[in-house]
Each structure stands twice: as C-alpha cells, then as structure tokens.
Amino acid sequence: MLHLDTATGSRTTATTATKTATTAPTAPAEGAPAPGPLPGAEPCDLVTVPARQGLEAVDILRRGADQEAVGPVLHDGPCAVLGFLVPPGTAEAWDVPGSACTRTDGRGLRIPAEPPVSGGVWLLPPAHDNTQVTDPAALRAALDQAARLIEAADNCR
C-alpha cells in the first residue's frame, strides 16, 4: 500500500487489487541531497485505489475537456495501487467505495519531486511549473465511471 510518514488517518472502504506490471524506481545519485517538495507546492491528501480502476480513471480524466483535473499520480507497483494527490481536507468527506483517502497531519504532505513511498514511481509526475492536485469532484466522477466500465467488461466474459 502507499504509506506516507505524515498520514494520521483515513476513510477506507473495501478494496480489491489486480496484477499490473511494475517499474523500478530511479534512485537519486550518490551523495545528492534528498529531494524535497517542489517549490510552491501546496499540502495535499492522498486518494488510493486499485491500479486497474485508477488507470481507467486516469484515462477518463485525461480524455476529458478539463485535462487540468488530474494532478500527480503515484503508482505503487508491488501493491497494485494508484495514489492521486488531492487538496487537503478531502479525506474528511471522502466516501467513494473501493478507495481510501489519507489525510495529512496538519504539517501537510507537500508534492515531492520524488515519489514519497518506498517502491513507488510517478505515473504522472508533478510538473515543476505547476503544482496542481487532482480535483476531488472530477476524481470521484472518473472513479465511478471507471468502476462501471470495469464491471461491464468483466460481465462480458
């Protein structure tokens, strides 16, 4: 699972995982300073979903008219989980079945230049000139549509 050092709580519902290919994270150069948050990065919460549903949601968000609705997305290959960075406070009202939203502890997870999880890689890395996070309303709609698409595909077998 995607675990963050700053997490203090989450709203969780049942999740299922599917197998996906993994990508090895890139290690920083020896002796290089630890990467910190991007300049101007705002605090954020983290919505985690099974990789299959998350990948569908990313496609839905990126095909939409408002492509800015999707921010940085983490991929935790060993756990087959995707993590969407969302605005702080999202966890308080997040109730989407099959997903969890982890809130930060008040210090606020900031969008880091490198993935903040061991074994994680950026599926959609943060842009250095843009620190936007994913719009929770757009993510909720995309996850709902993704779940319906997956259910329809699974029922065709």
Short mmCIF file of C-alpha atoms in Angstrom, two decimals:
data_model
loop_
_atom_site.label_atom_id
_atom_site.label_comp_id
_atom_site.label_asym_id
_atom_site.label_seq_id
_atom_site.Cartn_x
_atom_site.Cartn_y
_atom_site.Cartn_z
CA MET A 1 0.00 0.00 0.00
CA LEU A 2 1.01 3.60 -0.31
CA HIS A 3 2.07 4.64 3.17
CA LEU A 4 3.15 8.17 3.97
CA ASP A 5 5.05 9.30 7.02
CA THR A 6 2.68 12.24 7.52
CA ALA A 7 -0.53 10.23 7.46
CA THR A 8 -2.63 10.29 10.59
CA GLY A 9 -5.90 8.86 9.44
CA SER A 10 -8.05 7.82 6.55
CA ARG A 11 -11.55 6.94 5.46
CA THR A 12 -11.37 3.48 3.96
CA THR A 13 -13.77 1.12 2.27
CA ALA A 14 -13.07 -2.34 0.90
CA THR A 15 -10.59 -2.55 -1.95
CA THR A 16 -9.56 -5.21 -4.40
CA ALA A 17 -6.25 -5.34 -6.17
CA THR A 18 -5.30 -6.58 -9.61
CA LYS A 19 -1.89 -7.52 -11.00
CA THR A 20 -0.02 -4.89 -13.01
CA ALA A 21 3.48 -4.57 -14.35
CA THR A 22 5.94 -2.89 -12.04
CA THR A 23 8.56 -0.31 -12.82
CA ALA A 24 11.68 0.09 -10.74
CA PRO A 25 12.05 3.50 -9.13
CA THR A 26 15.03 5.60 -10.04
CA ALA A 27 17.48 6.19 -7.24
CA PRO A 28 19.00 9.61 -6.63
CA ALA A 29 22.68 9.99 -7.43
CA GLU A 30 25.01 9.00 -4.63
CA GLY A 31 25.76 11.98 -2.42
CA ALA A 32 22.89 14.00 -3.86
CA PRO A 33 20.70 15.85 -1.35
CA ALA A 34 17.37 14.24 -0.56
CA PRO A 35 14.74 15.64 -2.90
CA GLY A 36 12.28 17.93 -1.16
CA PRO A 37 8.94 19.32 -2.17
CA LEU A 38 8.55 21.22 -5.39
CA PRO A 39 8.80 24.98 -5.00
CA GLY A 40 5.39 26.43 -4.14
CA ALA A 41 3.84 23.00 -3.67
CA GLU A 42 0.69 23.07 -1.56
CA PRO A 43 -0.17 20.47 1.10
CA CYS A 44 -2.31 17.58 -0.11
CA ASP A 45 -4.19 14.41 0.90
CA LEU A 46 -3.84 11.07 -0.93
CA VAL A 47 -6.65 9.00 -2.50
CA THR A 48 -5.62 5.38 -3.12
CA VAL A 49 -7.42 2.95 -5.41
CA PRO A 50 -6.70 -0.43 -7.00
CA ALA A 51 -4.44 0.04 -10.03
CA ARG A 52 -6.99 -1.25 -12.56
CA GLN A 53 -9.65 1.26 -11.52
CA GLY A 54 -7.08 4.02 -11.08
CA LEU A 55 -5.63 3.56 -14.57
CA GLU A 56 -9.13 3.72 -16.06
CA ALA A 57 -9.81 6.89 -14.05
CA VAL A 58 -6.56 8.49 -15.26
CA ASP A 59 -7.59 7.77 -18.87
CA ILE A 60 -11.04 9.23 -18.25
CA LEU A 61 -9.60 12.37 -16.64
CA ARG A 62 -7.01 12.87 -19.37
CA ARG A 63 -9.61 12.46 -22.15
CA GLY A 64 -11.96 14.97 -20.52
CA ALA A 65 -12.43 18.54 -21.64
CA ASP A 66 -10.77 19.77 -18.44
CA GLN A 67 -7.46 17.88 -18.62
CA GLU A 68 -6.18 20.02 -15.76
CA ALA A 69 -8.44 17.97 -13.45
CA VAL A 70 -5.70 15.35 -12.95
CA GLY A 71 -2.60 16.16 -10.94
CA PRO A 72 0.34 13.96 -9.96
CA VAL A 73 -0.42 10.23 -9.67
CA LEU A 74 1.71 7.69 -7.80
CA HIS A 75 1.97 4.02 -8.76
CA ASP A 76 2.87 1.50 -6.07
CA GLY A 77 3.54 -1.48 -8.33
CA PRO A 78 4.18 -4.13 -5.66
CA CYS A 79 0.76 -3.41 -4.11
CA ALA A 80 -1.05 -2.69 -7.43
CA VAL A 81 -2.30 0.65 -6.10
CA LEU A 82 -2.51 4.15 -7.60
CA GLY A 83 -2.46 7.28 -5.45
CA PHE A 84 -3.98 10.59 -6.53
CA LEU A 85 -2.80 13.75 -4.76
CA VAL A 86 -5.86 15.82 -3.81
CA PRO A 87 -6.41 19.06 -1.84
CA PRO A 88 -6.04 18.93 1.96
CA GLY A 89 -9.32 18.28 3.73
CA THR A 90 -10.59 15.89 1.06
CA ALA A 91 -10.31 12.93 3.47
CA GLU A 92 -12.94 14.41 5.78
CA ALA A 93 -15.73 13.84 3.24
CA TRP A 94 -14.30 11.08 1.04
CA ASP A 95 -16.68 8.12 0.85
CA VAL A 96 -16.06 6.51 -2.55
CA PRO A 97 -16.42 2.71 -2.32
CA GLY A 98 -13.26 0.79 -3.19
CA SER A 99 -10.93 3.64 -2.31
CA ALA A 100 -9.32 5.32 0.68
CA CYS A 101 -8.33 8.92 1.33
CA THR A 102 -5.50 9.56 3.75
CA ARG A 103 -5.25 12.95 5.35
CA THR A 104 -2.05 14.61 6.37
CA ASP A 105 -1.27 15.56 9.95
CA GLY A 106 -1.57 19.32 9.70
CA ARG A 107 2.01 19.84 8.57
CA GLY A 108 0.73 18.78 5.17
CA LEU A 109 2.32 16.39 2.71
CA ARG A 110 3.78 18.60 0.02
CA ILE A 111 4.13 17.46 -3.56
CA PRO A 112 7.63 15.96 -3.59
CA ALA A 113 9.95 15.84 -6.60
CA GLU A 114 10.49 12.11 -5.96
CA PRO A 115 7.73 9.62 -5.03
CA PRO A 116 7.21 9.72 -1.24
CA VAL A 117 6.69 5.96 -0.95
CA SER A 118 9.16 3.11 -0.97
CA GLY A 119 8.87 1.19 -4.26
CA GLY A 120 6.61 3.84 -5.77
CA VAL A 121 7.06 5.67 -9.05
CA TRP A 122 5.24 8.60 -10.60
CA LEU A 123 2.67 7.51 -13.20
CA LEU A 124 2.02 11.21 -13.82
CA PRO A 125 4.87 13.20 -12.28
CA PRO A 126 4.34 16.66 -10.83
CA ALA A 127 5.26 19.46 -13.21
CA HIS A 128 7.90 21.85 -11.95
CA ASP A 129 5.88 24.82 -13.19
CA ASN A 130 2.51 23.54 -11.97
CA THR A 131 1.72 22.08 -8.55
CA GLN A 132 -1.96 21.38 -9.18
CA VAL A 133 -3.50 18.40 -7.42
CA THR A 134 -6.42 16.34 -8.72
CA ASP A 135 -9.86 17.88 -8.38
CA PRO A 136 -11.76 15.60 -5.93
CA ALA A 137 -15.11 16.05 -7.70
CA ALA A 138 -13.60 15.13 -11.07
CA LEU A 139 -11.78 12.17 -9.47
CA ARG A 140 -14.99 10.94 -7.82
CA ALA A 141 -16.83 11.03 -11.17
CA ALA A 142 -13.93 9.34 -13.00
CA LEU A 143 -13.66 6.57 -10.39
CA ASP A 144 -17.41 5.96 -10.62
CA GLN A 145 -17.27 5.77 -14.41
CA ALA A 146 -14.18 3.52 -14.24
CA ALA A 147 -15.95 1.13 -11.87
CA ARG A 148 -18.90 0.88 -14.25
CA LEU A 149 -16.59 0.24 -17.23
CA ILE A 150 -14.70 -2.48 -15.36
CA GLU A 151 -17.94 -4.13 -14.22
CA ALA A 152 -19.30 -4.08 -17.78
CA ALA A 153 -16.07 -5.55 -19.17
CA ASP A 154 -15.98 -8.27 -16.52
CA ASN A 155 -19.63 -9.19 -17.20
CA CYS A 156 -18.91 -9.70 -20.91
CA ARG A 157 -16.72 -12.74 -20.19
#
